[in-house]
Amino acid sequence: MKDKILVTGAAGFIGFHVCEKLLNKDISVVGYDNLNDYYSVELKKDRLKLLKKNKNFKFVKGNLENRKQMKDLFDSERPKIVINLAAQAGVRYSLKHPHDYIDSNLVGFLNILEGCRNTDVKHLIFASSSSVYGANKDIPFSTDDNVDHPVSLYAATKKSNELMAHSYSYLYDIPVTGLRFFTVYGPWGRPDMALFIFTRNILKGKPIRIFNNGDMRRDFTYVDDVVEGIFKLIDHPPKNNSESNKQNLISNSSVAPYKIYNIGNNNPVELMNFVKAVESELGIEAKKEFEPMQPGDVKETYADVSNLKNEIDYTPDTPISEGVKRFIDWYKKYYNID
């Protein structure tokens, strides 16, 4: 694992934590990000400040959708491992800004795939999302399930990424691993995510919005558990599966060196219990506004992580109470709140 690793979205929430883990292992990391203003640029810059303290970290600013910038990046850095965590995120944001998702998540991802093809990358790991399960009713969500019914454009772009990655893996024999993340939370988290919003509003005495009148469950996954899964997978690239020639292919079976995994806590939490955990840690009862389900949202997420457990002994072990505490401790320190 001494190969140079390119991490896109390095100034983002998960990307920052992945870079930090790799740097702590004395691995050379090239971080790539465009520092867009989807949420606080200052928060992104503060993450980068910490990463730049390590001599093994190099930062390159640029856009995934800029073909020349991406070609120059791969030609100059020649990474052997690519962890693509850059994307236009957010389900609700996609309702009003659809072109951003096409530019970053489709055009940008194509440039990632081309870079991998032209520089003999040994393993591409990329971020998909639990949102690809869309209208699926079977619980828990399994990577063997059909995912042909996305309910947001964001989800559709992530499903498209999986298909694009598979075609490149098949055509050019690139080992590719796709990861469907389930509601990742923790310190340095995104301000558009529920935990950040709840904490901020409760501390300011503002109401929090509870969608679907609180009748929702989420497989909240602590960021350290996600990063540990990614780290273990780096040296676990998929191999060609000749057995797939002997059966009807399913979602998670391929003749290419390609694999999809869920990364989740495997333990969904009722939304109102999650709110109670935040209230308990803050010592403040939230003012609540109950609202209907939002377009593009789903009622429940629940990850079946059995294949990841079998292959890399992946066992998420951070309880909600501990994860929420760590986030709130970070939040108070970062914003200088007593």
C-alpha positions as a Python dict, from the first residue, in 0.01 Angstrom:
ca = {
    (1, 'M'): (0, 0, 0),
    (2, 'K'): (290, 236, -66),
    (3, 'D'): (151, 334, -407),
    (4, 'K'): (53, 697, -460),
    (5, 'I'): (-321, 741, -406),
    (6, 'L'): (-540, 1003, -571),
    (7, 'V'): (-840, 1107, -360),
    (8, 'T'): (-1095, 1327, -535),
    (9, 'G'): (-1324, 1531, -314),
    (10, 'A'): (-1034, 1560, -67),
    (11, 'A'): (-1178, 1874, 93),
    (12, 'G'): (-1516, 1705, 137),
    (13, 'F'): (-1642, 1528, 446),
    (14, 'I'): (-1558, 1165, 368),
    (15, 'G'): (-1264, 1259, 145),
    (16, 'F'): (-1099, 1453, 426),
    (17, 'H'): (-1127, 1160, 666),
    (18, 'V'): (-997, 915, 404),
    (19, 'C'): (-695, 1137, 334),
    (20, 'E'): (-627, 1171, 705),
    (21, 'K'): (-632, 791, 750),
    (22, 'L'): (-397, 735, 456),
    (23, 'L'): (-155, 1006, 566),
    (24, 'N'): (-146, 860, 917),
    (25, 'K'): (-28, 537, 750),
    (26, 'D'): (254, 727, 577),
    (27, 'I'): (98, 692, 232),
    (28, 'S'): (152, 954, -38),
    (29, 'V'): (-179, 1125, -121),
    (30, 'V'): (-278, 1364, -398),
    (31, 'G'): (-599, 1543, -306),
    (32, 'Y'): (-820, 1693, -577),
    (33, 'D'): (-1118, 1924, -519),
    (34, 'N'): (-1284, 2226, -675),
    (35, 'L'): (-1386, 2384, -340),
    (36, 'N'): (-1732, 2468, -474),
    (37, 'D'): (-1981, 2666, -267),
    (38, 'Y'): (-2251, 2399, -234),
    (39, 'Y'): (-2178, 2444, 136),
    (40, 'S'): (-1925, 2645, 341),
    (41, 'V'): (-1599, 2688, 150),
    (42, 'E'): (-1434, 2789, 478),
    (43, 'L'): (-1514, 2449, 627),
    (44, 'K'): (-1352, 2283, 327),
    (45, 'K'): (-1045, 2507, 351),
    (46, 'D'): (-1011, 2428, 722),
    (47, 'R'): (-1013, 2057, 644),
    (48, 'L'): (-741, 2114, 385),
    (49, 'K'): (-530, 2313, 631),
    (50, 'L'): (-505, 2006, 851),
    (51, 'L'): (-415, 1778, 560),
    (52, 'K'): (-151, 2017, 426),
    (53, 'K'): (43, 1987, 751),
    (54, 'N'): (152, 1642, 635),
    (55, 'K'): (450, 1632, 398),
    (56, 'N'): (298, 1338, 208),
    (57, 'F'): (-6, 1540, 100),
    (58, 'K'): (-29, 1738, -223),
    (59, 'F'): (-338, 1938, -314),
    (60, 'V'): (-451, 2014, -668),
    (61, 'K'): (-752, 2237, -728),
    (62, 'G'): (-970, 2160, -1029),
    (63, 'N'): (-1303, 2039, -1166),
    (64, 'L'): (-1383, 1680, -1253),
    (65, 'E'): (-1574, 1793, -1561),
    (66, 'N'): (-1273, 1980, -1704),
    (67, 'R'): (-1126, 1722, -1940),
    (68, 'K'): (-789, 1893, -1979),
    (69, 'Q'): (-742, 1943, -1605),
    (70, 'M'): (-819, 1579, -1540),
    (71, 'K'): (-588, 1455, -1816),
    (72, 'D'): (-307, 1674, -1685),
    (73, 'L'): (-369, 1545, -1331),
    (74, 'F'): (-340, 1179, -1429),
    (75, 'D'): (-47, 1241, -1666),
    (76, 'S'): (156, 1431, -1407),
    (77, 'E'): (74, 1234, -1091),
    (78, 'R'): (37, 879, -1234),
    (79, 'P'): (-156, 747, -931),
    (80, 'K'): (-182, 371, -892),
    (81, 'I'): (-493, 384, -672),
    (82, 'V'): (-786, 623, -725),
    (83, 'I'): (-1054, 685, -462),
    (84, 'N'): (-1323, 897, -627),
    (85, 'L'): (-1532, 1071, -361),
    (86, 'A'): (-1597, 1393, -554),
    (87, 'A'): (-1953, 1447, -671),
    (88, 'Q'): (-2237, 1692, -657),
    (89, 'A'): (-2415, 1566, -348),
    (90, 'G'): (-2766, 1608, -210),
    (91, 'V'): (-3103, 1466, -310),
    (92, 'R'): (-3310, 1780, -254),
    (93, 'Y'): (-3056, 2009, -422),
    (94, 'S'): (-3087, 1801, -739),
    (95, 'L'): (-3449, 1907, -777),
    (96, 'K'): (-3347, 2267, -847),
    (97, 'H'): (-2996, 2228, -991),
    (98, 'P'): (-3007, 1921, -1219),
    (99, 'H'): (-2730, 2037, -1455),
    (100, 'D'): (-2475, 2039, -1173),
    (101, 'Y'): (-2527, 1665, -1130),
    (102, 'I'): (-2481, 1587, -1497),
    (103, 'D'): (-2163, 1795, -1515),
    (104, 'S'): (-1994, 1658, -1203),
    (105, 'N'): (-2139, 1311, -1159),
    (106, 'L'): (-2153, 1197, -1522),
    (107, 'V'): (-1910, 1405, -1729),
    (108, 'G'): (-1667, 1425, -1436),
    (109, 'F'): (-1687, 1054, -1367),
    (110, 'L'): (-1619, 977, -1733),
    (111, 'N'): (-1299, 1179, -1701),
    (112, 'I'): (-1202, 973, -1396),
    (113, 'L'): (-1258, 651, -1590),
    (114, 'E'): (-1056, 779, -1886),
    (115, 'G'): (-773, 877, -1654),
    (116, 'C'): (-771, 531, -1500),
    (117, 'R'): (-771, 365, -1842),
    (118, 'N'): (-487, 572, -1981),
    (119, 'T'): (-252, 549, -1682),
    (120, 'D'): (-291, 183, -1584),
    (121, 'V'): (-454, 245, -1247),
    (122, 'K'): (-447, -75, -1037),
    (123, 'H'): (-772, -13, -846),
    (124, 'L'): (-1050, 243, -871),
    (125, 'I'): (-1277, 282, -568),
    (126, 'F'): (-1572, 515, -620),
    (127, 'A'): (-1861, 650, -417),
    (128, 'S'): (-2208, 537, -507),
    (129, 'S'): (-2501, 585, -271),
    (130, 'S'): (-2780, 405, -88),
    (131, 'S'): (-3012, 632, -287),
    (132, 'V'): (-2977, 395, -585),
    (133, 'Y'): (-3220, 159, -410),
    (134, 'G'): (-3492, 418, -473),
    (135, 'A'): (-3837, 263, -467),
    (136, 'N'): (-3715, -78, -350),
    (137, 'K'): (-3933, -227, -78),
    (138, 'D'): (-3721, -526, 28),
    (139, 'I'): (-3540, -459, 355),
    (140, 'P'): (-3248, -469, 422),
    (141, 'F'): (-3113, -339, 92),
    (142, 'S'): (-2887, -597, -70),
    (143, 'T'): (-2637, -549, -351),
    (144, 'D'): (-2814, -843, -519),
    (145, 'D'): (-3131, -631, -549),
    (146, 'N'): (-3248, -467, -868),
    (147, 'V'): (-3183, -90, -860),
    (148, 'D'): (-3369, 24, -1170),
    (149, 'H'): (-3611, 259, -995),
    (150, 'P'): (-3429, 571, -870),
    (151, 'V'): (-3653, 843, -726),
    (152, 'S'): (-3416, 1140, -766),
    (153, 'L'): (-3176, 1263, -1032),
    (154, 'Y'): (-2894, 1231, -779),
    (155, 'A'): (-2973, 861, -742),
    (156, 'A'): (-2995, 822, -1119),
    (157, 'T'): (-2645, 968, -1162),
    (158, 'K'): (-2506, 730, -900),
    (159, 'K'): (-2668, 430, -1072),
    (160, 'S'): (-2521, 561, -1397),
    (161, 'N'): (-2176, 573, -1237),
    (162, 'E'): (-2207, 204, -1150),
    (163, 'L'): (-2296, 118, -1510),
    (164, 'M'): (-2019, 336, -1656),
    (165, 'A'): (-1764, 187, -1418),
    (166, 'H'): (-1870, -166, -1507),
    (167, 'S'): (-1829, -103, -1880),
    (168, 'Y'): (-1476, 35, -1832),
    (169, 'S'): (-1387, -248, -1597),
    (170, 'Y'): (-1503, -500, -1859),
    (171, 'L'): (-1349, -330, -2162),
    (172, 'Y'): (-1013, -234, -2013),
    (173, 'D'): (-973, -485, -1729),
    (174, 'I'): (-967, -213, -1461),
    (175, 'P'): (-1038, -345, -1109),
    (176, 'V'): (-1326, -131, -984),
    (177, 'T'): (-1505, -122, -649),
    (178, 'G'): (-1824, 81, -599),
    (179, 'L'): (-1944, 172, -250),
    (180, 'R'): (-2303, 252, -166),
    (181, 'F'): (-2279, 481, 137),
    (182, 'F'): (-2560, 491, 393),
    (183, 'T'): (-2615, 830, 568),
    (184, 'V'): (-2260, 899, 682),
    (185, 'Y'): (-2218, 1133, 981),
    (186, 'G'): (-1949, 1248, 1222),
    (187, 'P'): (-1700, 1530, 1297),
    (188, 'W'): (-1628, 1769, 1009),
    (189, 'G'): (-1962, 1661, 860),
    (190, 'R'): (-2161, 1836, 589),
    (191, 'P'): (-2378, 2133, 693),
    (192, 'D'): (-2662, 2012, 470),
    (193, 'M'): (-2696, 1683, 659),
    (194, 'A'): (-2949, 1619, 934),
    (195, 'L'): (-2712, 1598, 1232),
    (196, 'F'): (-2541, 1927, 1146),
    (197, 'I'): (-2874, 2103, 1087),
    (198, 'F'): (-3033, 1964, 1404),
    (199, 'T'): (-2735, 2061, 1620),
    (200, 'R'): (-2706, 2411, 1476),
    (201, 'N'): (-3077, 2490, 1501),
    (202, 'I'): (-3124, 2346, 1849),
    (203, 'L'): (-2831, 2547, 1984),
    (204, 'K'): (-2973, 2864, 1824),
    (205, 'G'): (-3324, 2797, 1954),
    (206, 'K'): (-3458, 2750, 1604),
    (207, 'P'): (-3702, 2473, 1507),
    (208, 'I'): (-3589, 2160, 1324),
    (209, 'R'): (-3788, 2020, 1033),
    (210, 'I'): (-3901, 1658, 1074),
    (211, 'F'): (-4001, 1509, 740),
    (212, 'N'): (-4272, 1246, 688),
    (213, 'N'): (-4393, 1349, 1033),
    (214, 'G'): (-4102, 1161, 1186),
    (215, 'D'): (-4196, 824, 1036),
    (216, 'M'): (-3853, 750, 886),
    (217, 'R'): (-3556, 525, 959),
    (218, 'R'): (-3198, 575, 851),
    (219, 'D'): (-2895, 348, 863),
    (220, 'F'): (-2675, 621, 1014),
    (221, 'T'): (-2310, 523, 963),
    (222, 'Y'): (-2025, 681, 1157),
    (223, 'V'): (-1753, 818, 932),
    (224, 'D'): (-1467, 623, 1096),
    (225, 'D'): (-1649, 298, 1019),
    (226, 'V'): (-1682, 404, 654),
    (227, 'V'): (-1315, 501, 629),
    (228, 'E'): (-1204, 171, 780),
    (229, 'G'): (-1403, -15, 515),
    (230, 'I'): (-1248, 190, 235),
    (231, 'F'): (-899, 141, 377),
    (232, 'K'): (-937, -237, 394),
    (233, 'L'): (-1065, -250, 36),
    (234, 'I'): (-766, -69, -117),
    (235, 'D'): (-559, -386, -123),
    (236, 'H'): (-861, -600, -206),
    (237, 'P'): (-928, -528, -576),
    (238, 'P'): (-1195, -738, -748),
    (239, 'K'): (-1091, -1018, -982),
    (240, 'N'): (-1250, -1155, -1295),
    (241, 'N'): (-1525, -1396, -1203),
    (242, 'S'): (-1540, -1679, -1454),
    (243, 'E'): (-1822, -1841, -1258),
    (244, 'S'): (-2049, -1558, -1369),
    (245, 'N'): (-2037, -1703, -1720),
    (246, 'K'): (-2227, -2005, -1591),
    (247, 'Q'): (-2525, -1825, -1445),
    (248, 'N'): (-2773, -1548, -1512),
    (249, 'L'): (-2603, -1230, -1398),
    (250, 'I'): (-2742, -1046, -1099),
    (251, 'S'): (-2670, -693, -979),
    (252, 'N'): (-2359, -790, -784),
    (253, 'S'): (-2216, -1051, -1020),
    (254, 'S'): (-1988, -982, -1315),
    (255, 'V'): (-1736, -1137, -1549),
    (256, 'A'): (-1537, -813, -1509),
    (257, 'P'): (-1309, -729, -1214),
    (258, 'Y'): (-1591, -525, -1066),
    (259, 'K'): (-1770, -530, -732),
    (260, 'I'): (-2038, -328, -553),
    (261, 'Y'): (-2068, -314, -174),
    (262, 'N'): (-2296, -149, 76),
    (263, 'I'): (-2120, 45, 351),
    (264, 'G'): (-2369, 101, 630),
    (265, 'N'): (-2419, 47, 999),
    (266, 'N'): (-2656, -247, 939),
    (267, 'N'): (-2874, -109, 1219),
    (268, 'P'): (-3134, 152, 1113),
    (269, 'V'): (-3247, 407, 1369),
    (270, 'E'): (-3588, 570, 1400),
    (271, 'L'): (-3558, 937, 1308),
    (272, 'M'): (-3722, 1047, 1633),
    (273, 'N'): (-3476, 836, 1833),
    (274, 'F'): (-3194, 1005, 1645),
    (275, 'V'): (-3340, 1344, 1740),
    (276, 'K'): (-3362, 1231, 2103),
    (277, 'A'): (-2993, 1135, 2096),
    (278, 'V'): (-2905, 1487, 1978),
    (279, 'E'): (-3133, 1646, 2238),
    (280, 'S'): (-2985, 1430, 2512),
    (281, 'E'): (-2626, 1519, 2424),
    (282, 'L'): (-2704, 1890, 2398),
    (283, 'G'): (-2927, 1892, 2705),
    (284, 'I'): (-3186, 2092, 2509),
    (285, 'E'): (-3528, 1988, 2378),
    (286, 'A'): (-3573, 2076, 2013),
    (287, 'K'): (-3855, 2283, 1873),
    (288, 'K'): (-4002, 2060, 1605),
    (289, 'E'): (-4190, 2129, 1284),
    (290, 'F'): (-4345, 1816, 1135),
    (291, 'E'): (-4370, 1812, 758),
    (292, 'P'): (-4470, 1566, 482),
    (293, 'M'): (-4222, 1353, 289),
    (294, 'Q'): (-4005, 1554, 52),
    (295, 'P'): (-3978, 1464, -318),
    (296, 'G'): (-3687, 1228, -380),
    (297, 'D'): (-3671, 1107, -18),
    (298, 'V'): (-3730, 748, 90),
    (299, 'K'): (-3890, 630, 413),
    (300, 'E'): (-3622, 385, 519),
    (301, 'T'): (-3263, 280, 448),
    (302, 'Y'): (-3105, -36, 583),
    (303, 'A'): (-2780, -187, 456),
    (304, 'D'): (-2708, -556, 418),
    (305, 'V'): (-2328, -560, 461),
    (306, 'S'): (-2285, -938, 473),
    (307, 'N'): (-2064, -959, 163),
    (308, 'L'): (-1833, -688, 296),
    (309, 'K'): (-1812, -862, 631),
    (310, 'N'): (-1732, -1195, 464),
    (311, 'E'): (-1461, -1050, 240),
    (312, 'I'): (-1280, -796, 458),
    (313, 'D'): (-1429, -860, 804),
    (314, 'Y'): (-1612, -526, 798),
    (315, 'T'): (-1790, -468, 1128),
    (316, 'P'): (-1919, -116, 1197),
    (317, 'D'): (-1916, -72, 1573),
    (318, 'T'): (-1990, 292, 1659),
    (319, 'P'): (-2327, 331, 1836),
    (320, 'I'): (-2543, 634, 1760),
    (321, 'S'): (-2500, 777, 2109),
    (322, 'E'): (-2119, 775, 2077),
    (323, 'G'): (-2118, 903, 1719),
    (324, 'V'): (-2353, 1190, 1801),
    (325, 'K'): (-2141, 1281, 2105),
    (326, 'R'): (-1823, 1295, 1898),
    (327, 'F'): (-1990, 1516, 1638),
    (328, 'I'): (-2130, 1758, 1894),
    (329, 'D'): (-1795, 1776, 2076),
    (330, 'W'): (-1631, 1866, 1744),
    (331, 'Y'): (-1907, 2115, 1656),
    (332, 'K'): (-1874, 2304, 1985),
    (333, 'K'): (-1497, 2318, 1957),
    (334, 'Y'): (-1499, 2425, 1591),
    (335, 'Y'): (-1754, 2702, 1649),
    (336, 'N'): (-1619, 2801, 1994),
    (337, 'I'): (-1938, 2716, 2182),
    (338, 'D'): (-1915, 2661, 2557),
}
